[in-house]
Amino acid sequence: MSTSNISRLTGAIACLLLCTCRNNGKAPAPEQIAALQLKEGKLIVCGPLQSKFGTLTFNATVSDANVAPFALGLKLLHSFEYDEAEKVFAGIIQSEPSCYMAYWGIAMSNFHPLWTPPLPEELKKGATAIAIAKKLPSPTPREAKYLEAIDAFYAGYEKDSHRTRCLRFEAAMRDLQAAYPDDREAKVFYALALDAAADPADKTYQKQLVAGELLNTLYASYPDHPGVVHYLIHSYDAPGLAQNALEAARRYAALAPSSAHALHMPSHIFTRLGMWNECIQSNQEAASSAQCYAEQAGIKGHWDEELHALDYMMYGYLQQGDNLNSRKQLNYLSAIREVHPANFKVAYAFAAIPARMALENKDWKKAATLQTPSANFDWTAYPWQRSIIHFARALGAAHTGNQANAALEIGIMQQLHDTLIAQKDSYKANQVAVQINIARSWWYAGQGAIDTAVSYMELAAAMEDNTEKHPVTPAEVLPAREQLGDLLLSIGRPKEALVAYDKSMKKNPNRFNSLYGAAQAASQGKEKARAAELYVQLLKMATANSDRPELSVARHYHEMYN
C-alpha cells in the first residue's frame, strides 16, 4: 500500500473514531425528541444590532459547528433568558440529536433558579430531557457529572419539595466543582446553586457569602462573564452587602445589553443602596427591551419581564416623591389585561404597584377602596400577592376610622395566611403574617389600645428583621420598622420613633417616608441639627416636579434653621 493510501486510511479511521466519540450511541428517535415540545425558532434579540450577551468558553463534546451555539446557550442561561436558551439547545439537538450536553441545557433552561419553581410541564420536560441523555453514552466523566447535578434537582419532583431539590442540586454542584477545580463554569453554576438554596431566614447570608467569595476569585480574570457578574449581584442583594456588588451592577448591563434581565438586574443593587436615578434608568431600559421582545416574539399583550421592571421603576419614582411619573406607570399598568407568561412575578407587580401608590402617599381613602386588578390569571393561585391588596385596604380602613372594614380585611388576610400554611409555603405565609400584625397594630391603635398596638408592631418588625425579601420584589410593600416609627410618632414618642426610623433606613436607605418621618421625630425630639440634616437629604433626593406636601414642610424647616 502506498504512503498516500496509508495516510488516507489513517485519516478515515481517525475521522471514524472521532465521529464515534461524538455520536457514540443510537440517536434518540425523532418522536422522542418531538415529545419534548421544545421551544424553537429564530433567536430574539433586543438591543445592539450585534447581539451581546457577554463572553465565555466551555469545553463540551459538540461538533465544531455547535461550539459557538453551545456557548451562546450558556450565556443566555446565565442571564436568565430561558426561552431563548432552550431555542439554542433545541437547535443543537436538531442538528446533533446525540449531543449529550444539549439535553443538559434543556433541563437547565426549565429550572430557572431564583425565580418561581418550574411549572409541572417544565418539570416534566426537564426530567424527560435528562432521561433521553441518560440513554446516551456520556462523552466524558465530567459531562456525566453535569447531568447528574441537574438530575439531582429533577429526580423525585412529583413528591419532593422544590427547596429539597435545590439543596440536592447545590450539593451535586459542590461535588462537581471540587472534582474539576479548573472548570470555571462548574464554579459559576455552583455559586448559582448556593444562591438558589439559600434560606431567606438566614440573616448571616452564609451561602450567599460563599458564592460571592467564589465569584470574586473569578471576576478579576473574567469581568465580562455574564454568570460571574450576574450572580455577584444576586449573592450580595442584601442589606449591608449590596455595596460589594456595585461595580458588578454597573458593569452587567453594558456587557449583556441584549438581555432585558441584564438591563434590569443592576437595579437590585441600586435599590438596596437607595440610588433611585440609577434604579429608574435601569428599569426604563429593561422595560423597553421587554416590549421589543414581546413584539418580536408575537406575544399577545405584554411579556412578564416588562411588569417586573415596572414594579422596580415605580418603587424608584415613589422614593423620589415623583407622583407624576408614578401615576403614568400606574395608568399604564391599569390598561394591561394580558401578560405572558402569567406567573408569580406578574401577580406580584399587579398587586404591589397600585398598593404602593396609595400607601407610600398615605392616601388612606384610596387604599381602603383598592380593587383587585383584572388580568389573565387566577388570583386564587397567588395568596401572598392577593394579601397585598387586602393589606392596603386594611391600613386604609384603619386610618380612616372604619374599624369594621379593617377587621374584615385582616380576617381575609388570615385566611390567605392559612392557605399558604396548608400549602407548606412557610416563607410566603410569614410575609403575610408580618402584614397581618402591622394591620392589627393600626386597628388596635384606632381602638385606643396603644400598648397592644405597639406590641403587634414590634412583633411585625422583629419578624421582618429575621427574614429576607423575595428576590422578585424591590422591597417590602411597607417596611415594618418604618411603620413602627410612624406609630410611635403618632402617639407622641418621637425619640423611640427616631430609633425605629434609623433602623429601617439602615436596611432600606433613602426611603422618602423614612427620611421624612425621621426628620419629624428629630424635630419633635428637640434634635434640630439632625432634623435639618434629614430634611436636606430628603430635598436633595426628591425630584423637582414632586407634589408631595412633605417637601413644603422640609423647605420651611430648612429656611427657618439656615
XYZ file of C-alpha atoms in Angstrom:
562
model
C 0.000 0.000 0.000
C 1.359 3.407 -0.931
C 2.206 6.015 1.646
C -0.595 8.263 0.395
C -3.145 5.428 0.688
C -1.959 4.628 4.223
C -2.314 8.303 5.096
C -5.841 8.422 3.670
C -6.807 5.222 5.531
C -5.347 6.533 8.796
C -7.287 9.752 8.328
C -10.505 7.871 7.661
C -10.055 5.719 10.775
C -9.313 8.822 12.860
C -12.415 10.510 11.475
C -14.490 7.421 12.212
C -13.185 7.295 15.779
C -13.825 10.993 16.270
C -17.387 10.692 14.949
C -17.922 7.634 17.143
C -16.774 9.594 20.214
C -19.076 12.452 19.362
C -22.074 10.318 18.498
C -21.284 7.034 20.222
C -24.797 5.787 20.692
C -28.008 5.377 18.862
C -29.640 8.766 18.371
C -32.965 9.262 20.135
C -35.948 8.505 17.937
C -37.449 11.618 16.306
C -40.712 11.028 18.165
C -38.838 11.094 21.491
C -37.402 14.499 20.682
C -40.739 15.732 19.321
C -42.430 14.685 22.586
C -40.261 17.223 24.434
C -42.122 20.028 22.626
C -39.002 22.133 22.599
C -39.170 25.859 22.012
C -37.797 26.552 18.560
C -37.393 29.392 16.115
C -35.235 32.409 15.463
C -33.320 33.832 18.400
C -34.993 37.049 19.559
C -32.551 39.812 20.372
C -33.370 43.324 21.570
C -30.572 45.809 21.930
C -27.475 46.384 19.796
C -27.523 45.266 16.168
C -24.817 42.756 17.053
C -26.210 40.653 19.890
C -24.141 40.944 23.069
C -24.546 38.580 25.998
C -21.047 38.612 27.465
C -18.056 36.352 26.969
C -17.351 32.755 27.996
C -15.922 29.469 26.747
C -16.926 25.938 27.696
C -15.312 22.642 26.748
C -18.233 20.425 25.714
C -18.394 17.444 23.374
C -20.180 19.017 20.443
C -19.477 19.238 16.740
C -17.339 22.149 15.598
C -20.428 23.800 14.106
C -22.129 23.802 17.509
C -19.285 25.114 19.683
C -20.408 28.747 19.328
C -24.149 27.956 19.669
C -23.471 25.957 22.845
C -21.548 28.887 24.347
C -24.428 31.190 23.376
C -26.896 28.873 25.126
C -24.788 29.136 28.285
C -24.665 32.929 28.081
C -28.438 33.052 27.772
C -28.808 30.715 30.752
C -26.578 32.963 32.835
C -28.777 35.983 32.046
C -31.972 34.030 32.766
C -33.113 34.266 29.143
C -34.535 30.779 29.495
C -36.842 30.613 26.475
C -34.096 31.772 24.140
C -31.574 29.406 25.752
C -33.941 26.499 25.149
C -34.239 27.514 21.498
C -30.462 27.393 21.135
C -30.120 23.967 22.762
C -33.089 22.715 20.716
C -31.268 23.832 17.566
C -28.204 21.850 18.607
C -30.354 18.757 19.192
C -31.942 19.182 15.777
C -28.555 19.138 14.059
C -26.860 16.766 16.509
C -29.527 14.605 18.219
C -26.974 12.598 20.194
C -25.406 15.701 21.777
C -25.444 14.722 25.439
C -24.904 18.188 26.882
C -27.647 19.772 24.776
C -30.185 17.777 26.810
C -28.492 19.070 29.958
C -29.066 22.565 28.513
C -32.786 21.850 28.040
C -33.078 20.722 31.652
C -31.217 23.825 32.882
C -33.444 26.067 30.749
C -36.527 24.769 32.579
C -35.075 25.016 36.103
C -34.790 28.835 36.433
C -33.387 29.043 39.986
C -34.033 32.276 41.926
C -37.338 32.688 40.105
C -40.526 30.782 40.726
C -40.368 26.966 40.880
C -40.817 25.302 37.491
C -44.361 24.598 36.365
C -45.440 20.921 36.125
C -44.963 20.919 32.362
C -41.459 22.408 32.761
C -40.525 19.791 35.333
C -41.740 17.053 33.017
C -39.777 18.493 30.083
C -36.561 18.786 32.106
C -36.887 15.282 33.545
C -37.629 13.825 30.103
C -34.602 15.540 28.565
C -32.420 14.042 31.297
C -33.933 10.603 30.706
C -33.050 10.835 26.996
C -29.482 11.885 27.800
C -29.067 9.008 30.249
C -29.619 6.548 27.415
C -26.696 8.067 25.534
C -23.141 7.108 26.492
C -21.651 10.030 28.390
C -18.796 11.607 26.381
C -16.656 12.321 29.456
C -16.915 11.688 33.212
C -17.049 15.468 33.704
C -20.074 15.884 31.448
C -21.732 12.943 33.191
C -21.288 14.883 36.445
C -23.082 17.891 34.937
C -26.054 15.715 34.044
C -26.019 14.085 37.485
C -26.123 17.528 39.090
C -29.228 18.730 37.280
C -30.780 15.267 37.674
C -30.440 15.776 41.432
C -32.910 18.645 41.072
C -35.442 16.893 38.831
C -35.345 13.454 40.467
C -38.420 12.846 42.592
C -40.049 16.121 41.591
C -43.503 14.543 41.972
C -43.014 14.084 45.731
C -40.010 16.117 46.933
C -40.265 19.850 47.656
C -38.633 22.470 45.464
C -36.312 23.513 48.300
C -35.240 19.914 48.975
C -34.313 19.512 45.321
C -32.476 22.870 45.253
C -30.368 21.665 48.173
C -29.594 18.448 46.273
C -28.532 20.489 43.238
C -26.279 22.598 45.438
C -24.596 19.503 46.903
C -24.106 17.980 43.457
C -22.588 21.182 42.054
C -20.297 21.429 45.074
C -19.005 17.933 44.316
C -18.623 18.718 40.609
C -16.549 21.850 41.086
C -14.434 20.096 43.713
C -13.774 17.218 41.313
C -12.851 19.588 38.470
C -11.182 22.604 40.105
C -10.082 24.039 36.739
C -13.635 24.084 35.370
C -14.700 27.729 35.517
C -18.330 27.048 34.602
C -18.622 24.484 37.399
C -17.667 27.201 39.900
C -20.123 29.668 38.363
C -23.012 27.218 38.429
C -22.081 26.198 41.970
C -22.377 29.856 43.011
C -25.815 29.965 41.394
C -26.774 26.763 43.216
C -25.708 28.309 46.543
C -27.829 31.397 45.937
C -30.798 29.260 44.886
C -30.521 27.103 48.018
C -30.040 29.997 50.455
C -32.540 30.165 53.298
C -34.393 33.538 53.337
C -34.442 33.328 57.130
C -30.632 33.078 57.366
C -29.568 36.620 58.213
C -25.909 35.592 58.243
C -26.174 35.057 54.464
C -23.873 32.048 54.773
C -24.470 30.550 51.346
C -24.535 33.903 49.561
C -21.201 34.899 51.079
C -19.599 31.640 49.968
C -20.978 32.239 46.475
C -19.742 35.835 46.473
C -16.237 34.834 47.570
C -16.084 32.187 44.844
C -17.247 34.627 42.176
C -14.850 37.336 43.303
C -11.942 34.964 42.671
C -13.149 34.731 39.048
C -14.179 38.348 38.484
C -10.674 39.803 38.137
C -9.869 37.437 35.255
C -13.340 37.199 33.714
C -15.065 40.576 34.159
C -17.209 40.016 31.039
C -18.538 36.611 32.048
C -22.333 37.065 32.366
C -22.709 34.443 35.094
C -19.881 35.805 37.232
C -21.234 39.358 37.113
C -24.926 38.425 37.363
C -24.541 36.075 40.319
C -22.337 38.549 42.177
C -25.374 40.834 42.168
C -27.633 38.075 43.487
C -25.084 36.999 46.100
C -24.847 40.491 47.575
C -28.502 41.500 47.124
C -28.961 42.030 50.861
C -28.720 44.854 53.412
C -25.126 45.546 54.343
C -23.772 43.526 51.412
C -25.022 45.443 48.374
C -22.019 47.778 48.195
C -19.896 44.714 47.377
C -21.793 44.289 44.106
C -21.958 47.911 42.969
C -19.129 47.509 40.447
C -20.776 44.364 39.043
C -24.127 46.147 38.871
C -22.627 48.996 36.871
C -20.946 46.515 34.529
C -23.649 43.922 33.849
C -25.964 45.908 31.556
C -23.009 47.044 29.424
C -21.633 43.543 28.841
C -25.031 41.924 28.096
C -27.227 44.726 26.695
C -29.203 42.280 24.525
C -30.812 40.761 27.635
C -33.799 42.511 29.218
C -32.969 40.811 32.512
C -29.369 42.021 32.369
C -30.652 45.570 31.888
C -32.937 45.192 34.924
C -30.745 43.239 37.333
C -28.402 46.087 38.369
C -31.424 47.841 39.860
C -31.470 45.231 42.640
C -28.261 46.767 43.956
C -29.276 50.342 43.133
C -32.488 49.790 45.119
C -30.616 48.335 48.078
C -28.382 51.417 48.142
C -31.148 53.974 47.576
C -29.745 55.052 44.185
C -33.091 55.994 42.640
C -31.937 57.663 39.409
C -29.903 54.600 38.520
C -32.738 52.283 39.539
C -35.224 54.112 37.323
C -32.923 54.299 34.303
C -32.054 50.615 34.589
C -35.720 49.631 34.549
C -36.689 52.067 31.808
C -34.163 50.296 29.588
C -35.316 46.870 30.757
C -38.991 47.674 30.130
C -38.199 48.983 26.653
C -36.227 45.820 25.867
C -39.085 43.674 27.186
C -41.569 45.494 24.955
C -39.280 44.835 21.986
C -39.085 41.158 22.924
C -42.869 40.828 23.178
C -43.307 42.397 19.751
C -40.720 40.175 18.085
C -41.971 37.036 19.831
C -45.563 37.742 18.827
C -46.654 37.707 22.463
C -50.280 38.700 22.823
C -50.257 41.502 25.344
C -47.094 42.028 27.395
C -44.071 39.968 28.461
C -43.672 39.261 32.173
C -40.227 40.887 32.304
C -41.826 44.239 31.468
C -44.069 44.143 34.541
C -41.142 43.100 36.701
C -39.270 46.206 35.514
C -42.355 48.394 36.053
C -42.557 47.293 39.687
C -38.975 48.368 40.393
C -39.340 51.543 38.350
C -42.485 52.505 40.255
C -40.694 51.938 43.540
C -37.862 54.252 42.482
C -40.232 57.027 41.386
C -42.142 56.856 44.669
C -38.964 57.187 46.730
C -38.213 60.424 44.869
C -41.709 61.679 45.598
C -42.328 61.670 41.840
C -46.077 61.166 41.680
C -46.290 62.490 38.130
C -44.297 59.579 36.707
C -45.701 57.167 39.277
C -49.232 57.905 38.068
C -48.122 57.362 34.479
C -46.841 53.907 35.377
C -49.995 53.101 37.338
C -52.228 54.215 34.463
C -50.157 52.163 32.043
C -50.479 49.088 34.256
C -54.236 49.646 34.656
C -54.659 49.323 30.885
C -52.849 45.971 30.740
C -55.141 42.949 30.617
C -52.875 40.211 29.327
C -49.329 39.188 30.206
C -47.389 36.076 29.204
C -46.355 34.022 30.926
C -48.875 34.838 33.647
C -46.875 33.871 36.700
C -45.779 34.673 40.250
C -43.880 37.872 39.463
C -46.673 39.180 37.208
C -49.211 38.722 40.011
C -46.830 40.480 42.403
C -46.463 43.502 40.119
C -50.221 43.752 39.538
C -50.833 43.777 43.302
C -47.844 45.796 44.521
C -47.830 48.710 42.063
C -51.304 50.118 42.894
C -50.862 49.295 46.586
C -47.551 51.162 46.722
C -49.062 54.220 45.016
C -51.734 54.552 47.708
C -49.684 53.506 50.730
C -46.497 55.462 50.004
C -48.612 58.606 49.555
C -50.646 57.773 52.676
C -53.755 58.145 50.551
C -55.809 56.157 53.014
C -59.145 56.674 51.263
C -57.705 55.270 48.053
C -56.048 52.410 49.901
C -59.306 51.482 51.650
C -61.102 51.015 48.329
C -58.286 49.453 46.304
C -59.623 46.935 43.785
C -58.007 43.692 42.674
C -56.707 44.288 39.137
C -58.173 42.270 36.270
C -55.658 40.124 34.412
C -55.325 36.839 32.562
C -54.656 34.647 35.590
C -56.495 33.210 38.558
C -55.830 35.295 41.673
C -56.703 32.338 43.906
C -53.421 30.763 42.800
C -51.471 33.631 44.415
C -52.458 34.039 48.105
C -49.417 36.159 49.021
C -49.987 38.605 46.193
C -53.720 38.827 46.950
C -52.848 39.648 50.550
C -51.068 42.820 49.401
C -54.383 44.251 48.174
C -56.138 43.362 51.428
C -53.201 44.769 53.410
C -53.632 48.112 51.660
C -57.395 48.022 52.316
C -56.884 47.162 55.992
C -54.477 50.054 56.546
C -56.714 52.416 54.591
C -59.745 51.419 56.657
C -57.877 51.642 59.974
C -56.506 55.108 59.174
C -59.918 56.430 58.084
C -61.687 55.177 61.204
C -63.545 52.287 59.589
C -62.537 49.680 62.131
C -65.158 47.168 60.981
C -63.765 47.076 57.452
C -60.224 46.901 58.781
C -61.165 43.849 60.833
C -62.838 42.290 57.786
C -59.709 42.745 55.664
C -57.492 41.348 58.408
C -59.762 38.293 58.514
C -59.302 37.756 54.775
C -55.536 38.084 55.168
C -55.653 35.451 57.909
C -57.453 33.085 55.556
C -54.798 33.663 52.905
C -52.104 33.025 55.504
C -53.778 29.740 56.474
C -53.928 28.741 52.800
C -50.173 29.238 52.494
C -49.590 27.218 55.659
C -51.689 24.407 54.196
C -49.569 24.615 51.047
C -46.455 24.334 53.251
C -45.180 27.640 51.913
C -43.797 28.968 55.185
C -41.855 31.849 53.628
C -44.853 33.496 51.982
C -47.030 32.688 54.993
C -44.534 34.572 57.156
C -44.642 37.563 54.792
C -48.423 37.679 55.117
C -48.155 37.283 58.901
C -45.942 40.382 59.078
C -48.574 42.380 57.193
C -51.359 40.995 59.407
C -49.516 42.181 62.516
C -48.966 45.653 61.021
C -52.656 45.888 60.182
C -53.682 44.610 63.631
C -51.427 47.209 65.209
C -53.194 50.080 63.434
C -56.579 48.516 64.220
C -55.756 48.412 67.953
C -54.399 51.958 67.776
C -57.766 53.015 66.359
C -59.444 51.355 69.344
C -57.230 53.282 71.758
C -55.379 50.120 72.856
C -51.965 51.737 72.434
C -49.839 49.209 74.310
C -51.334 46.338 72.318
C -50.818 48.293 69.094
C -47.137 48.823 69.876
C -46.694 45.152 70.797
C -48.115 43.987 67.464
C -45.980 46.436 65.507
C -42.823 45.424 67.375
C -43.673 41.797 66.636
C -44.076 42.596 62.941
C -40.728 44.411 62.894
C -38.945 41.542 64.660
C -40.418 39.008 62.232
C -39.347 41.089 59.249
C -35.858 41.531 60.700
C -35.488 37.758 60.814
C -36.272 37.086 57.172
C -35.309 38.495 53.787
C -37.344 39.965 50.969
C -38.050 37.750 47.986
C -35.680 38.371 45.023
C -38.675 39.212 42.813
C -39.560 42.268 44.940
C -37.762 45.630 45.190
C -38.645 45.820 48.890
C -41.382 45.133 51.364
C -44.633 46.885 50.448
C -44.154 48.937 53.632
C -41.184 48.211 55.931
C -42.396 47.126 59.359
C -39.802 49.207 61.242
C -40.827 52.293 59.303
C -44.408 51.540 60.323
C -43.240 51.217 63.931
C -41.696 54.676 63.624
C -44.972 56.062 62.246
C -46.931 54.513 65.110
C -44.554 55.762 67.827
C -44.543 59.242 66.291
C -48.350 59.295 66.203
C -48.556 58.542 69.944
C -46.024 61.190 70.992
C -42.894 59.079 71.428
C -40.517 60.807 68.957
C -37.205 59.637 70.401
C -38.243 55.986 70.127
C -39.674 56.700 66.692
C -36.322 58.099 65.526
C -34.591 54.897 66.637
C -37.107 52.850 64.615
C -36.664 55.020 61.524
C -32.877 54.819 61.774
C -33.024 51.031 61.952
C -35.368 50.946 58.977
C -33.104 53.218 56.927
C -30.102 51.032 57.676
C -31.888 48.244 55.805
C -33.718 50.454 53.280
C -31.704 53.661 52.763
C -33.148 56.815 51.195
C -36.810 55.871 51.541
C -38.902 59.038 51.234
C -41.241 58.288 54.145
C -38.472 57.092 56.451
C -36.471 60.271 55.870
C -39.491 62.471 56.437
C -40.633 60.529 59.492
C -37.137 60.580 60.970
C -36.869 64.335 60.367
C -40.199 64.906 62.117
C -39.153 62.661 65.006
C -35.832 64.512 65.368
C -37.610 67.874 65.293
C -40.167 66.854 67.900
C -37.382 65.317 69.984
C -35.535 68.676 70.004
C -32.711 67.354 67.806
C -32.803 70.333 65.451
C -29.436 69.715 63.753
C -30.368 66.121 62.967
C -33.800 67.200 61.706
C -32.221 69.802 59.406
C -29.777 67.208 58.071
C -32.590 64.745 57.319
C -34.791 67.369 55.663
C -31.887 68.437 53.425
C -31.271 64.821 52.477
C -34.943 64.467 51.579
C -34.935 67.639 49.474
C -31.821 66.547 47.591
C -33.289 63.144 46.876
C -36.740 64.306 45.767
C -37.407 65.091 42.134
C -38.007 68.714 41.147
C -41.547 68.012 39.922
C -42.713 66.359 43.157
C -46.100 67.403 44.523
C -45.600 65.714 47.891
C -46.721 68.091 50.688
C -43.955 66.795 52.939
C -41.429 68.721 50.851
C -43.055 72.051 51.748
C -42.511 71.186 55.410
C -38.893 70.272 54.663
C -38.254 73.543 52.808
C -39.876 75.614 55.556
C -37.769 73.926 58.240
C -34.622 74.351 56.179
C -35.325 78.070 55.715
C -36.004 78.537 59.427
C -32.789 76.942 60.623
C -30.331 78.025 57.921
